[in-house]
Tab-separated table of C-alpha atoms in Angstrom:
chain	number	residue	atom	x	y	z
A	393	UNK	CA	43.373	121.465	209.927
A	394	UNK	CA	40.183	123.579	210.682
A	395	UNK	CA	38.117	120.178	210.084
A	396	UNK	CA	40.523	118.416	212.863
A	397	UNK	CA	39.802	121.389	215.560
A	398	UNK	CA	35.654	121.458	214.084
A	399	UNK	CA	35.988	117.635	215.533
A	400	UNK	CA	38.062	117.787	218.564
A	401	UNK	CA	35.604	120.445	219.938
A	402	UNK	CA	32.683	118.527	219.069
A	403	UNK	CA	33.666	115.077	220.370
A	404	UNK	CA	36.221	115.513	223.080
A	405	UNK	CA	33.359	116.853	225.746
A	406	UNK	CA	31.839	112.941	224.842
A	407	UNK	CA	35.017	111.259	225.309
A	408	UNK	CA	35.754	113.177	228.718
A	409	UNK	CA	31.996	112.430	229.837
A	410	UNK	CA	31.831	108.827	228.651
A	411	UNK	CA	35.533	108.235	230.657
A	412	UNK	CA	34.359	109.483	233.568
A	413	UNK	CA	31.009	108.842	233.678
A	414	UNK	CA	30.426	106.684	236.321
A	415	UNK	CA	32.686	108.724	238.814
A	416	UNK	CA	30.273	111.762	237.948
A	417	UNK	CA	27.309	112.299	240.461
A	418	UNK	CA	24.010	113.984	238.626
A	419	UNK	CA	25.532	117.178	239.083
A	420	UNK	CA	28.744	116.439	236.856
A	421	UNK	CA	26.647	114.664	234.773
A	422	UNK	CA	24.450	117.410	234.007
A	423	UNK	CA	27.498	119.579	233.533
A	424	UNK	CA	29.094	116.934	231.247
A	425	UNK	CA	25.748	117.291	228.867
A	426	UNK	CA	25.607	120.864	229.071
A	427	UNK	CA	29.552	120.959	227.816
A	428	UNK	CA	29.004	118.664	224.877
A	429	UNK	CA	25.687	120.629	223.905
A	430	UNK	CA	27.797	124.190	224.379
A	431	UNK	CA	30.730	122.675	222.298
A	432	UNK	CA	28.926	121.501	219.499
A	433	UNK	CA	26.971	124.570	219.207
A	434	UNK	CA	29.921	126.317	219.337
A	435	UNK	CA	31.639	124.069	216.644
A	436	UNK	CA	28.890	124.443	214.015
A	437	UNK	CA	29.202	128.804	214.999
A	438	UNK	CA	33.370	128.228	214.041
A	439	UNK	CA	32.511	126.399	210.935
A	440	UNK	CA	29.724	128.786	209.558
A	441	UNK	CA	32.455	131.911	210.580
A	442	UNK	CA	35.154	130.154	209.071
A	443	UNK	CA	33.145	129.689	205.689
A	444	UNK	CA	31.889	133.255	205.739
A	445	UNK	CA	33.208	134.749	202.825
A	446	UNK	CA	35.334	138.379	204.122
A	447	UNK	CA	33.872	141.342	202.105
A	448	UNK	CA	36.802	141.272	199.759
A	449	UNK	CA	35.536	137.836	198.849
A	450	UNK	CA	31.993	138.345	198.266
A	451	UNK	CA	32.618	141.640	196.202
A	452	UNK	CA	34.539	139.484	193.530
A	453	UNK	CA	31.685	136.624	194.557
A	454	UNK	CA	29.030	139.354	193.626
A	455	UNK	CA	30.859	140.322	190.799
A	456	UNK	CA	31.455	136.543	189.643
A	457	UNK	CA	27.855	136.059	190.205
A	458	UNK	CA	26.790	138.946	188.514
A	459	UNK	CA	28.942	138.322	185.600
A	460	UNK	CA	27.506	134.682	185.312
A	461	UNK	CA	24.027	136.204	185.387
A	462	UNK	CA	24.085	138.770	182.747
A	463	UNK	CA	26.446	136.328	180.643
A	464	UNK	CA	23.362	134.544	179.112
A	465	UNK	CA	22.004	137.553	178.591
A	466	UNK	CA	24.812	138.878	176.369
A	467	UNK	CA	24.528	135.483	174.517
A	468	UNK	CA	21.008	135.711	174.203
A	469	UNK	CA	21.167	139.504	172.771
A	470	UNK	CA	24.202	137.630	170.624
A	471	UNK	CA	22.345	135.072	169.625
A	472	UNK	CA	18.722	137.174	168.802
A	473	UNK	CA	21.605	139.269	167.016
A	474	UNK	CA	22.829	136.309	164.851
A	475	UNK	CA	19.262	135.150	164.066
A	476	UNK	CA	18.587	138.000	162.889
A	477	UNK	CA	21.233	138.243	160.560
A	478	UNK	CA	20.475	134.731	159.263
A	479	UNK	CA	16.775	135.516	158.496
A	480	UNK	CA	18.081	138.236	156.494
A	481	UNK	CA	20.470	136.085	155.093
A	482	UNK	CA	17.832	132.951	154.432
A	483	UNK	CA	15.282	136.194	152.939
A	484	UNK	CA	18.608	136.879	150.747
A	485	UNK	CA	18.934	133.632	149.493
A	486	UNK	CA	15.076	133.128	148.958
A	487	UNK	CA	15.136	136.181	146.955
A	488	UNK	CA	17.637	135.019	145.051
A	489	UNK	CA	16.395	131.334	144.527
A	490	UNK	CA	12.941	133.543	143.329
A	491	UNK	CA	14.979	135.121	140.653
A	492	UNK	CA	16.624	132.269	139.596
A	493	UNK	CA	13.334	130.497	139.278
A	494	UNK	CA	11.464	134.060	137.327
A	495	UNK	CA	14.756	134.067	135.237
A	496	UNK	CA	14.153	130.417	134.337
A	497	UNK	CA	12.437	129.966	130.723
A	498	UNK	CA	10.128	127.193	129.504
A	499	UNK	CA	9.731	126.077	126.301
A	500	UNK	CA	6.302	126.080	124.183
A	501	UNK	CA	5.311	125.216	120.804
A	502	UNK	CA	3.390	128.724	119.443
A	503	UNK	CA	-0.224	127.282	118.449
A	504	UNK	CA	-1.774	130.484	116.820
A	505	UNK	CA	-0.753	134.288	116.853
A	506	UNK	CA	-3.779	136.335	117.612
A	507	UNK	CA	-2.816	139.702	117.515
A	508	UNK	CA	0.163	141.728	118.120
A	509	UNK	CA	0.469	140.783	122.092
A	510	UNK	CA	-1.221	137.599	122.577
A	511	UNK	CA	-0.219	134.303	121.200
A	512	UNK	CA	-1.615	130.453	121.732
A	513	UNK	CA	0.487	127.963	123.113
A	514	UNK	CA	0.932	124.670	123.612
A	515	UNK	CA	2.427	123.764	126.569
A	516	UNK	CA	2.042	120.974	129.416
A	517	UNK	CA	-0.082	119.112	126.690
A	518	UNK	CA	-2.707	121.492	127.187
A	519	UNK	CA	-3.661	124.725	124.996
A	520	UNK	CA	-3.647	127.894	126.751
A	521	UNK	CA	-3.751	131.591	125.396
A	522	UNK	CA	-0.835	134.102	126.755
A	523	UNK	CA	-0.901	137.503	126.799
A	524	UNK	CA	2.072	139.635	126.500
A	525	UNK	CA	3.251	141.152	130.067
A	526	UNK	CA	3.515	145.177	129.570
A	527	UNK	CA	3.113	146.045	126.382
A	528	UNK	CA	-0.341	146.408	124.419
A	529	UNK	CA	-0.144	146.688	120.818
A	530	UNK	CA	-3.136	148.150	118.917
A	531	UNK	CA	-6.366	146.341	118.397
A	532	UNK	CA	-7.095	144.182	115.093
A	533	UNK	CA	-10.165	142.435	116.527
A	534	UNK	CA	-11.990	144.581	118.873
A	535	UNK	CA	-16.022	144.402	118.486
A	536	UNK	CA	-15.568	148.270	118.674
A	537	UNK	CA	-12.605	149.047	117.448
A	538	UNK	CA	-12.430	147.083	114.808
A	539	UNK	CA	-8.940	147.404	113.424
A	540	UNK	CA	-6.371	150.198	115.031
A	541	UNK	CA	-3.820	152.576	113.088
A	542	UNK	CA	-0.735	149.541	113.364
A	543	UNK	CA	-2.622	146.872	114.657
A	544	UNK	CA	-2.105	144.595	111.546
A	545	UNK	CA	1.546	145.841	111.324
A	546	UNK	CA	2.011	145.014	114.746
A	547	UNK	CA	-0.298	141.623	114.043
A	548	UNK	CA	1.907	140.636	110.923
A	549	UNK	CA	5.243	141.168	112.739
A	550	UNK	CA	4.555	139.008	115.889
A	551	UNK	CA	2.960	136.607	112.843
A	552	UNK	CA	6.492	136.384	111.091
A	553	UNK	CA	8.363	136.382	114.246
A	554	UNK	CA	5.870	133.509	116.380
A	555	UNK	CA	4.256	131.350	113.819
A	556	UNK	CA	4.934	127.752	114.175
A	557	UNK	CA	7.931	128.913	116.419
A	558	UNK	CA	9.000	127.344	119.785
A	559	UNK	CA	9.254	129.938	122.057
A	560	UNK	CA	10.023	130.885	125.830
A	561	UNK	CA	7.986	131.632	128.592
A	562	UNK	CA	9.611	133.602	131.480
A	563	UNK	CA	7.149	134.512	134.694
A	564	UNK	CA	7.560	137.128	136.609
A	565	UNK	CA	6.509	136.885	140.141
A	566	UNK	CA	3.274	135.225	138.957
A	567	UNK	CA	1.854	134.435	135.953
A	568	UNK	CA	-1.937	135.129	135.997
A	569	UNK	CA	-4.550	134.421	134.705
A	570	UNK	CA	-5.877	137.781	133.783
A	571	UNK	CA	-9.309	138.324	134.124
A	572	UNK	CA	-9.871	137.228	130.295
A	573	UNK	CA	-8.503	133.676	131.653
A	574	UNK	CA	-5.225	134.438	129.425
A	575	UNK	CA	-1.753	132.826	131.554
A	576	UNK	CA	0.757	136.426	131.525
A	577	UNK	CA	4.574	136.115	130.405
A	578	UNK	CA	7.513	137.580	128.929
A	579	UNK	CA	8.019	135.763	125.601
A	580	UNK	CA	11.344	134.994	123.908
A	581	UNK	CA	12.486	133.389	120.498
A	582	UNK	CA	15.687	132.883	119.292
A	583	UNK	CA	17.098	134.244	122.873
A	584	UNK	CA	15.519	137.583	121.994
A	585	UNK	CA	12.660	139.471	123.898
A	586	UNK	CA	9.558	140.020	121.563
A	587	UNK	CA	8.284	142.894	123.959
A	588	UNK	CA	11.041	144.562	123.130
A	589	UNK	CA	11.042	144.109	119.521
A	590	UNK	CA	8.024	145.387	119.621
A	591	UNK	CA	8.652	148.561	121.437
A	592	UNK	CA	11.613	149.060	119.780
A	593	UNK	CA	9.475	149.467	116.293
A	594	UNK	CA	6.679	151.479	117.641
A	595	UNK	CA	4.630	148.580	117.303
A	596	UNK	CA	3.492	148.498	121.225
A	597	UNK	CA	3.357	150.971	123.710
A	598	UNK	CA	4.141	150.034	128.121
A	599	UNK	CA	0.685	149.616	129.840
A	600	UNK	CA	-1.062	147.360	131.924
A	601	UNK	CA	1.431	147.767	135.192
A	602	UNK	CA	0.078	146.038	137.726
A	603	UNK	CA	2.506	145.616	140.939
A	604	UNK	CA	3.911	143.188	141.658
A	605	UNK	CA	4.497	142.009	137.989
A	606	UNK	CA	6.911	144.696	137.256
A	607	UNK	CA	10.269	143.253	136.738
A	608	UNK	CA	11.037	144.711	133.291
A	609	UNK	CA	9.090	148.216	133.343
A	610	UNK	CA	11.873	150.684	133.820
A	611	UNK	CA	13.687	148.465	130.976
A	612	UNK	CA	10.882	148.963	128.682
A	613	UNK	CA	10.118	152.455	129.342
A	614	UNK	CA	13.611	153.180	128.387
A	615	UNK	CA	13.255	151.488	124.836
A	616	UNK	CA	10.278	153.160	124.797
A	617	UNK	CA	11.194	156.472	124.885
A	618	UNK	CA	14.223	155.653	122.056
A	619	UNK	CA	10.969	155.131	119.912
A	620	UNK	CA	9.186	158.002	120.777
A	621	UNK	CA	12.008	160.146	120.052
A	622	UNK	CA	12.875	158.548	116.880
A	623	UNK	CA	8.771	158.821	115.994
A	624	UNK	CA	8.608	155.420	114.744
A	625	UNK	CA	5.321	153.611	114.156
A	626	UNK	CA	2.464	154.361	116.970
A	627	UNK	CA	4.421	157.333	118.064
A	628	UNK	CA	4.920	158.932	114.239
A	629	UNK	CA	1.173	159.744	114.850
A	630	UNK	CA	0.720	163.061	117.617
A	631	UNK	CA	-1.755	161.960	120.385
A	632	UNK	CA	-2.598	158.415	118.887
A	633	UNK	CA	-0.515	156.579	121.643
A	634	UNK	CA	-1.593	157.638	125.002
A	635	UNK	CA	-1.750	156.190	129.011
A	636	UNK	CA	-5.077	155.631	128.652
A	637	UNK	CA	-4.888	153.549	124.872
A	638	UNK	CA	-5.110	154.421	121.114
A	639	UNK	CA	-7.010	157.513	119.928
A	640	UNK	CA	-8.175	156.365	116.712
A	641	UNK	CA	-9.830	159.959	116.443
A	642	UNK	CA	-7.095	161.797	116.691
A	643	UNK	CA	-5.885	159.781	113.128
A	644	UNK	CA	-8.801	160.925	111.159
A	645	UNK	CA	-7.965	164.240	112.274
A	646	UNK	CA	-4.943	164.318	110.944
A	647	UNK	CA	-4.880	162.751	107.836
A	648	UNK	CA	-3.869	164.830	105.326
A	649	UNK	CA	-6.812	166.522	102.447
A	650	UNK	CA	-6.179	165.485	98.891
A	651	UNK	CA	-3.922	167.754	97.157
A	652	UNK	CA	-5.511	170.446	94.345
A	653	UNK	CA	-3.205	169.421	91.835
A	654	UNK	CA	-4.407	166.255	92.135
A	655	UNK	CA	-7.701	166.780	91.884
A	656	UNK	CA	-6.750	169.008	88.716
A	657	UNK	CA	-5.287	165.877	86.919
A	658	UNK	CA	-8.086	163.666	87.033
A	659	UNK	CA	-9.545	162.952	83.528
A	660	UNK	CA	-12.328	160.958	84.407
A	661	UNK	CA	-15.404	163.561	84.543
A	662	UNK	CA	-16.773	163.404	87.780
A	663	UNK	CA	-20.017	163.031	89.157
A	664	UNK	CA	-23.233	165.387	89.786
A	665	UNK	CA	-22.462	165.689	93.511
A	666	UNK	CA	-25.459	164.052	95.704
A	667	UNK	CA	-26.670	166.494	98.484
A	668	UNK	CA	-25.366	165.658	101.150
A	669	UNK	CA	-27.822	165.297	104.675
A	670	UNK	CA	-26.794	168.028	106.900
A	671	UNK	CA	-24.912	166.246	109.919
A	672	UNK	CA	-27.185	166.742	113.301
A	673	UNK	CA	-25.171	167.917	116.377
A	674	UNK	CA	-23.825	164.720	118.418
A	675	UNK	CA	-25.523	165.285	121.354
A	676	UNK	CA	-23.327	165.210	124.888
A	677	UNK	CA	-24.067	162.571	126.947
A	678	UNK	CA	-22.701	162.046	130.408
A	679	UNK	CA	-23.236	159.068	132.952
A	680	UNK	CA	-22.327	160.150	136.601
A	681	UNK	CA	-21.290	156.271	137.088
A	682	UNK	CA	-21.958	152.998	135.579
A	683	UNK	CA	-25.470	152.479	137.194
A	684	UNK	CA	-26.756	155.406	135.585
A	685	UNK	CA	-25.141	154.090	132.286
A	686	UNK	CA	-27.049	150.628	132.352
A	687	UNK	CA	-29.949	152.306	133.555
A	688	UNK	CA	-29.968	153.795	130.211
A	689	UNK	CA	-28.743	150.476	128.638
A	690	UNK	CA	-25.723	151.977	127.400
A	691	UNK	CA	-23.140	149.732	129.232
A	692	UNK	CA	-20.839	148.223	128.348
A	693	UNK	CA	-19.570	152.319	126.879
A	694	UNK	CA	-16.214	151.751	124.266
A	695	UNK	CA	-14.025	154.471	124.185
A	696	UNK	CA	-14.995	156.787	121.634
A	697	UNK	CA	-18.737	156.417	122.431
A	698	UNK	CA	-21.041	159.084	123.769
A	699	UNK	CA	-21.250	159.023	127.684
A	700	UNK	CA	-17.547	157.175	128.149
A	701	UNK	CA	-15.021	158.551	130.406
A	702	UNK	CA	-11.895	157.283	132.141
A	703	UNK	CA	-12.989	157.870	135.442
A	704	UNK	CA	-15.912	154.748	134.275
A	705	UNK	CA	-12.894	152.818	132.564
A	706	UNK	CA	-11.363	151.377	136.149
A	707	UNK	CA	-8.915	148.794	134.279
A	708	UNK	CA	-8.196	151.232	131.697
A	709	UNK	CA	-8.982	148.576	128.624
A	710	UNK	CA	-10.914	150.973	126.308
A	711	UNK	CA	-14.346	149.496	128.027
A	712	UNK	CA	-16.457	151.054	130.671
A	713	UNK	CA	-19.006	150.030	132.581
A	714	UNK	CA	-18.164	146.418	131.432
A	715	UNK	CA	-20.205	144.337	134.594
């Protein structure tokens, strides 16, 4: 209806003029144009008021508008929120895809035993040498040490348990190599850990924790302190266990004197004692750091030598000063 009035406004000022046309002088004429030109502005005022929202109307238009604007951004914050979620989610499931993959074993054919903690393998068609990850068992083959209070006992048992044996590898969240070149895993045979065998018998003692290879420390530590309390092995000996290695000293110290009665029941006539040479003083030496110590070509120091200290011993491995 309002479109019907829009138009009759518009064109009946034409009609009129274009009817009477030739009857108008230039006056009428002028008139005639001035009309038309009046209605149609007049017209296109109608139709802009008639469209013109009332303040009612643009209130809820505002509001519409407004709503329309800040709905993407709620959906946006919705979304971020969801994303975030799902990256939590995807970290979740990553995480647990990693400890399905660290709790997944491989299979090797046990080349040689070397010592209490580190074994040869075969595996991948290619020989490699695999240290035991956290435990240490005393030495049997150390150019200093020689051979440690338990190191063969440890040594024979991972022998009797290993040898010829097809055991199971299980990395944690990597597997090395150490700086010896030796590939780092938790070993397994006949579905049984050997660390903890070992720890369980004295025969090995928690140490080289280095983050992030950690997974089974707290579960060690625990068996370890069963052994401790029970004094079994390593830990049957005050002071020879410690953080920092074996104290092979502290064994010597005490080791029990031969008895009297003993020495009272020996038939065999014994020998004109020798003189003994009167033992000189060990001299103290100390090495501020490791340059002084190879200035004095003493590096690499052992523990147990003159001039070795912890604070020199950065890996903690019983050698100072070793580069």
């Amino acid at each position: 209806m309002k479109l019907i009035k829009i138009l009759g406004w518009i064109f009946l000022p034409y009609i009129m003029v274009f009817v009477d046309w030739k009857r108008l002088g230039k006056v009428g004429k002028r008139v005639g144009a001035a009309w038309a030109i009046l209605a149609l502005i007049i017209g296109v005022a109608g139709r802009d008021t008639t469209n013109k929202p009332s303040p009612s109307n643009t209130t809820e238009s505002a509001n519409v508008t407004s709503a329309a604007v800040n709905s993407p951004k709620t959906e946006a914050v919705s979304s971020s929120q969801t994303v975030t979620t799902d990256q939590q989610g995807v970290s979740a499931s990553a995480t647990d895809v990693n400890t399905t993959q660290n709790t997944q074993r491989i299979q090797a054919k046990v080349l040689e035993v070397v010592d209490g903690d580190t074994i040869k393998i075969k595996i991948n068609d290619k020989e490699e040498t695999v240290r035991f990850l956290l435990v240490d068992t005393p030495e049997t083959k150390h150019p200093k040490y020689g051979v440690q209070p338990f190191g063969k006992e440890a040594s024979d048992f991972t022998k009797q348990l290993l040898t010829e044996k097809t055991v199971e590898l299980e990395q944690d969240v990597n597997n090395g190599p150490d700086k010896y070149g030796r590939l780092l895993y938790y070993i397994y045979v006949d579905g049984k850990s050997v660390q903890e065998q070992l720890l369980e018998k004295g025969l090995a003692r928690v140490a080289y924790v280095y983050v992030p290879n950690v997974k089974y420390v707290e579960q060690y530590r625990k068996i370890q302190e069963q052994a401790q309390k029970a004094g079994v092995g390593i830990w049957s000996i005050e002071n020879y266990a410690q953080e920092d290695g074996y104290h092979s000293d502290v064994v010597k110290k005490n080791e029990p004197e031969p008895s009297k009665n003993t020495v009272a029941t020996q038939t065999s006539p014994k020998p004109n004692p020798q003189p003994q040479p009167t033992p000189q003083p060990v001299q103290e030496v100390y090495y501020a750091n490791c340059s002084e110590a190879k200035a004095a070509g003493a590096a690499p120091l052992y523990r147990g030598e003159p001039g070795y200290r912890e604070k020199l011993d950065r890996d903690k491995d019983g050698v100072a000063c070793e580069k």
